[in-house]
Amino acid sequence: GIQVEQSPPDLILQEGANSTLRCNFSDSVNNLQWFHQNPWGQLINLFYIPSGTKQNGRLSATTVATERYSLLYISSSQTTDSGVYFCAVGYSSASKIIFGSGTRLSIRP
Amino acid sequence: DADVTQTPRNRITKTGKRIMLECSQTKGHDRMYWYRQDPGLGLRLIYYSFDVKDINKGEISDGYSVSRQAQAKFSLSLESAIPNQTALYFCATSDAAERETQYFGPGTRLLVL
């Protein structure tokens, strides 16, 4: 099956710093989503981005489908950005998605 | 009110007991999913359903069963709980009209002693 790898596994930054999180996938996909899991466990969908670039406030994402990777950018980090960021890909019409193991981001005040 | 709700939010049970986790949604989505999350790992798909008459196994369905009682309700059962089923369980919904963007419930923390 398709493999989804996220890097780095852990990232510790000071408030105000910028960060780039990466998601590599091993096969063509027709669905790619980024999620944020906050410290209380809640999962929030950030982007649906099987290709191209999107921006939402301080967050933006780019997927280069032909090269099988996606990047999530967080600018001017805030402590509320802490948590785990997951990439999830879908690769068939069955609508299943496969999650990566996540990047744990800690923003220090 | 939350669009996707799960009950209970926390549950402690003993090995061998049967338990049911319930999920309800008000989003009107046809597709519903059950995932489990183990510490330090991503989510793994247990079962999914595209409509009331459709049930499909995911990556890790052994030891679990599901029931889609209505479009808005999808239940997960552990017939005989075992300690390695201790995990955080999430229900999610999606819809083709929203390009399968997944919306998650708050999760159920299950501890099997």
CSV table of C-alpha atoms in Angstrom, one decimal:
chain,number,residue,atom,x,y,z
A,1,GLY,CA,0.0,0.0,0.0
A,2,ILE,CA,0.9,3.6,-0.2
A,3,GLN,CA,3.5,5.0,2.3
A,4,VAL,CA,3.2,8.4,3.9
A,5,GLU,CA,6.2,9.8,5.6
A,6,GLN,CA,6.3,13.1,7.5
A,7,SER,CA,9.3,15.1,8.6
A,8,PRO,CA,10.6,16.2,11.0
A,9,PRO,CA,9.0,14.0,13.6
A,10,ASP,CA,9.5,16.7,16.3
A,11,LEU,CA,10.1,20.4,16.0
A,12,ILE,CA,10.6,22.9,18.9
A,13,LEU,CA,10.5,26.6,18.1
A,14,GLN,CA,10.3,29.9,19.8
A,15,GLU,CA,7.2,32.0,19.3
A,16,GLY,CA,7.4,34.1,16.2
A,17,ALA,CA,9.5,31.6,14.2
A,18,ASN,CA,8.5,30.2,10.9
A,19,SER,CA,8.4,26.4,10.1
A,20,THR,CA,8.1,24.0,7.2
A,21,LEU,CA,6.6,20.6,7.6
A,22,ARG,CA,7.0,18.0,4.9
A,23,CYS,CA,4.9,15.0,3.7
A,24,ASN,CA,6.2,12.5,1.2
A,25,PHE,CA,4.0,9.9,-0.3
A,26,SER,CA,5.0,6.8,-2.4
A,27,ASP,CA,2.3,6.8,-5.1
A,28,SER,CA,-0.1,9.0,-7.0
A,29,VAL,CA,-2.9,10.4,-4.9
A,30,ASN,CA,-6.2,12.0,-5.5
A,31,ASN,CA,-6.7,13.4,-2.1
A,32,LEU,CA,-4.4,15.1,0.4
A,33,GLN,CA,-5.3,16.7,3.6
A,34,TRP,CA,-3.4,18.4,6.4
A,35,PHE,CA,-4.8,18.2,10.0
A,36,HIS,CA,-3.9,19.8,13.3
A,37,GLN,CA,-4.4,17.8,16.5
A,38,ASN,CA,-4.3,20.1,19.4
A,39,PRO,CA,-3.0,19.1,22.9
A,40,TRP,CA,-6.5,18.1,23.9
A,41,GLY,CA,-6.7,15.6,21.1
A,42,GLN,CA,-9.1,17.5,18.8
A,43,LEU,CA,-8.5,17.0,15.1
A,44,ILE,CA,-9.0,20.0,12.8
A,45,ASN,CA,-8.9,19.9,9.0
A,46,LEU,CA,-6.5,22.6,7.8
A,47,PHE,CA,-6.3,22.1,4.1
A,48,TYR,CA,-7.6,19.9,1.3
A,49,ILE,CA,-4.8,20.2,-1.2
A,50,PRO,CA,-4.2,17.3,-3.7
A,51,SER,CA,-2.2,19.8,-5.8
A,52,GLY,CA,-1.3,23.5,-6.0
A,53,THR,CA,-1.0,26.0,-3.2
A,54,LYS,CA,-3.5,27.4,-0.7
A,55,GLN,CA,-3.2,29.9,2.1
A,56,ASN,CA,-5.3,30.5,5.2
A,57,GLY,CA,-3.9,33.3,7.4
A,58,ARG,CA,-0.5,32.4,8.8
A,59,LEU,CA,-0.7,28.9,7.3
A,60,SER,CA,-0.2,27.8,3.7
A,61,ALA,CA,0.3,24.5,2.0
A,62,THR,CA,1.8,23.4,-1.3
A,63,THR,CA,1.5,20.0,-3.0
A,64,VAL,CA,3.6,19.0,-5.9
A,65,ALA,CA,1.8,15.9,-7.0
A,66,THR,CA,4.2,14.9,-9.8
A,67,GLU,CA,7.0,14.8,-7.2
A,68,ARG,CA,4.9,13.2,-4.5
A,69,TYR,CA,5.3,15.7,-1.7
A,70,SER,CA,3.4,18.4,0.2
A,71,LEU,CA,4.6,21.1,2.4
A,72,LEU,CA,2.9,23.0,5.2
A,73,TYR,CA,4.2,26.4,6.1
A,74,ILE,CA,3.5,28.1,9.4
A,75,SER,CA,4.6,31.7,9.7
A,76,SER,CA,5.0,33.8,12.9
A,77,SER,CA,4.3,30.8,15.1
A,78,GLN,CA,2.1,31.2,18.2
A,79,THR,CA,1.8,28.9,21.2
A,80,THR,CA,-1.6,27.9,20.1
A,81,ASP,CA,0.0,26.3,17.0
A,82,SER,CA,1.5,23.6,19.2
A,83,GLY,CA,0.3,20.1,18.7
A,84,VAL,CA,0.7,17.4,16.1
A,85,TYR,CA,0.3,18.0,12.4
A,86,PHE,CA,-0.8,15.1,10.2
A,87,CYS,CA,-0.8,14.6,6.5
A,88,ALA,CA,-3.3,12.2,5.1
A,89,VAL,CA,-3.6,10.9,1.5
A,90,GLY,CA,-6.2,9.2,-0.5
A,91,TYR,CA,-5.3,7.1,-3.5
A,92,SER,CA,-8.4,5.4,-4.8
A,93,SER,CA,-12.0,6.1,-5.6
A,94,ALA,CA,-12.9,4.2,-2.4
A,95,SER,CA,-12.3,7.4,-0.4
A,96,LYS,CA,-10.0,5.9,2.2
A,97,ILE,CA,-7.2,8.0,3.5
A,98,ILE,CA,-3.9,7.0,5.0
A,99,PHE,CA,-2.3,9.1,7.7
A,100,GLY,CA,1.3,9.8,8.2
A,101,SER,CA,2.8,9.5,11.7
A,102,GLY,CA,2.7,13.2,12.2
A,103,THR,CA,5.1,16.1,13.2
A,104,ARG,CA,4.9,17.2,16.8
A,105,LEU,CA,5.3,21.0,17.0
A,106,SER,CA,6.1,22.7,20.2
A,107,ILE,CA,6.1,26.5,20.3
A,108,ARG,CA,7.8,28.0,23.3
A,109,PRO,CA,6.7,31.5,24.6
B,1,ASP,CA,-23.5,22.2,18.8
B,2,ALA,CA,-20.8,20.0,17.4
B,3,ASP,CA,-21.4,18.5,14.0
B,4,VAL,CA,-19.9,15.1,14.9
B,5,THR,CA,-20.4,13.7,18.4
B,6,GLN,CA,-19.1,10.6,20.1
B,7,THR,CA,-20.2,8.9,23.2
B,8,PRO,CA,-18.8,8.0,25.6
B,9,ARG,CA,-15.8,10.4,25.7
B,10,ASN,CA,-13.9,8.2,28.1
B,11,ARG,CA,-14.4,4.6,29.0
B,12,ILE,CA,-12.6,2.1,31.2
B,13,THR,CA,-13.5,-1.6,30.8
B,14,LYS,CA,-12.1,-5.0,31.6
B,15,THR,CA,-10.7,-7.7,29.3
B,16,GLY,CA,-13.4,-9.8,27.8
B,17,LYS,CA,-16.2,-7.2,28.1
B,18,ARG,CA,-18.3,-6.1,25.1
B,19,ILE,CA,-18.5,-2.4,24.6
B,20,MET,CA,-20.0,0.0,22.0
B,21,LEU,CA,-18.8,3.4,20.9
B,22,GLU,CA,-21.4,5.6,19.3
B,23,CYS,CA,-21.0,8.3,16.7
B,24,SER,CA,-23.7,10.8,15.5
B,25,GLN,CA,-23.4,13.5,12.9
B,26,THR,CA,-25.6,16.4,11.9
B,27,LYS,CA,-23.6,17.3,8.7
B,28,GLY,CA,-25.8,15.2,6.4
B,29,HIS,CA,-22.8,13.4,5.1
B,30,ASP,CA,-23.2,9.9,3.6
B,31,ARG,CA,-19.7,8.7,4.5
B,32,MET,CA,-18.6,7.7,8.0
B,33,TYR,CA,-15.4,6.3,9.3
B,34,TRP,CA,-13.9,4.8,12.5
B,35,TYR,CA,-10.2,5.3,13.3
B,36,ARG,CA,-8.0,4.4,16.2
B,37,GLN,CA,-4.9,6.4,17.3
B,38,ASP,CA,-2.2,4.9,19.4
B,39,PRO,CA,0.3,7.1,21.3
B,40,GLY,CA,2.9,8.7,19.0
B,41,LEU,CA,1.2,7.3,15.8
B,42,GLY,CA,-1.1,8.5,13.2
B,43,LEU,CA,-4.7,7.3,12.7
B,44,ARG,CA,-5.5,3.9,11.3
B,45,LEU,CA,-8.8,3.1,9.6
B,46,ILE,CA,-10.9,0.4,11.3
B,47,TYR,CA,-14.1,0.5,9.2
B,48,TYR,CA,-15.9,2.8,6.9
B,49,SER,CA,-19.4,3.1,5.4
B,50,PHE,CA,-20.5,5.0,2.3
B,51,ASP,CA,-24.2,4.7,3.1
B,52,VAL,CA,-26.6,2.8,5.3
B,53,LYS,CA,-26.3,-0.4,3.3
B,54,ASP,CA,-22.5,-0.2,2.8
B,55,ILE,CA,-19.9,-1.4,5.3
B,56,ASN,CA,-16.2,-1.9,4.5
B,57,LYS,CA,-13.2,-3.1,6.4
B,58,GLY,CA,-10.2,-0.9,6.9
B,59,GLU,CA,-6.6,-1.6,7.8
B,60,ILE,CA,-7.2,-3.1,11.3
B,61,SER,CA,-10.8,-4.5,11.5
B,62,ASP,CA,-10.0,-7.7,13.4
B,63,GLY,CA,-11.6,-7.6,16.8
B,64,TYR,CA,-14.1,-4.9,15.8
B,65,SER,CA,-17.6,-4.7,14.3
B,66,VAL,CA,-19.7,-1.8,13.2
B,67,SER,CA,-23.3,-1.0,12.6
B,68,ARG,CA,-24.7,1.9,10.5
B,69,GLN,CA,-28.1,2.3,12.0
B,70,ALA,CA,-29.0,5.4,10.0
B,71,GLN,CA,-27.3,8.0,7.8
B,72,ALA,CA,-26.4,9.9,10.9
B,73,LYS,CA,-25.3,7.1,13.2
B,74,PHE,CA,-22.3,4.7,13.0
B,75,SER,CA,-21.4,2.5,16.0
B,76,LEU,CA,-18.2,0.6,16.7
B,77,SER,CA,-18.3,-2.5,18.9
B,78,LEU,CA,-15.5,-4.4,20.6
B,79,GLU,CA,-17.0,-7.9,21.1
B,80,SER,CA,-14.5,-9.0,23.6
B,81,ALA,CA,-12.1,-6.2,24.6
B,82,ILE,CA,-8.4,-6.9,25.0
B,83,PRO,CA,-5.7,-4.6,26.5
B,84,ASN,CA,-4.1,-3.8,23.1
B,85,GLN,CA,-7.3,-2.2,22.1
B,86,THR,CA,-6.6,0.6,24.5
B,87,ALA,CA,-6.4,3.7,22.3
B,88,LEU,CA,-8.1,6.9,21.2
B,89,TYR,CA,-11.0,6.2,18.8
B,90,PHE,CA,-12.2,8.8,16.3
B,91,CYS,CA,-15.3,8.9,14.2
B,92,ALA,CA,-15.2,11.0,11.0
B,93,THR,CA,-17.5,12.0,8.2
B,94,SER,CA,-17.0,13.1,4.6
B,95,ASP,CA,-19.0,13.9,1.6
B,96,ALA,CA,-18.3,13.9,-2.1
B,97,ALA,CA,-19.7,17.4,-2.4
B,98,GLU,CA,-17.0,18.7,-0.1
B,99,ARG,CA,-14.3,16.7,-1.9
B,100,GLU,CA,-14.1,14.2,0.9
B,101,THR,CA,-12.7,16.6,3.4
B,102,GLN,CA,-12.9,14.7,6.7
B,103,TYR,CA,-14.6,16.1,9.8
B,104,PHE,CA,-13.7,14.4,13.1
B,105,GLY,CA,-15.5,13.9,16.3
B,106,PRO,CA,-13.8,14.7,19.6
B,107,GLY,CA,-12.6,11.2,20.2
B,108,THR,CA,-13.2,8.4,22.8
B,109,ARG,CA,-10.4,7.4,25.1
B,110,LEU,CA,-10.7,3.7,25.8
B,111,LEU,CA,-8.7,1.9,28.5
B,112,VAL,CA,-9.0,-1.9,28.6
B,113,LEU,CA,-7.7,-3.4,31.8
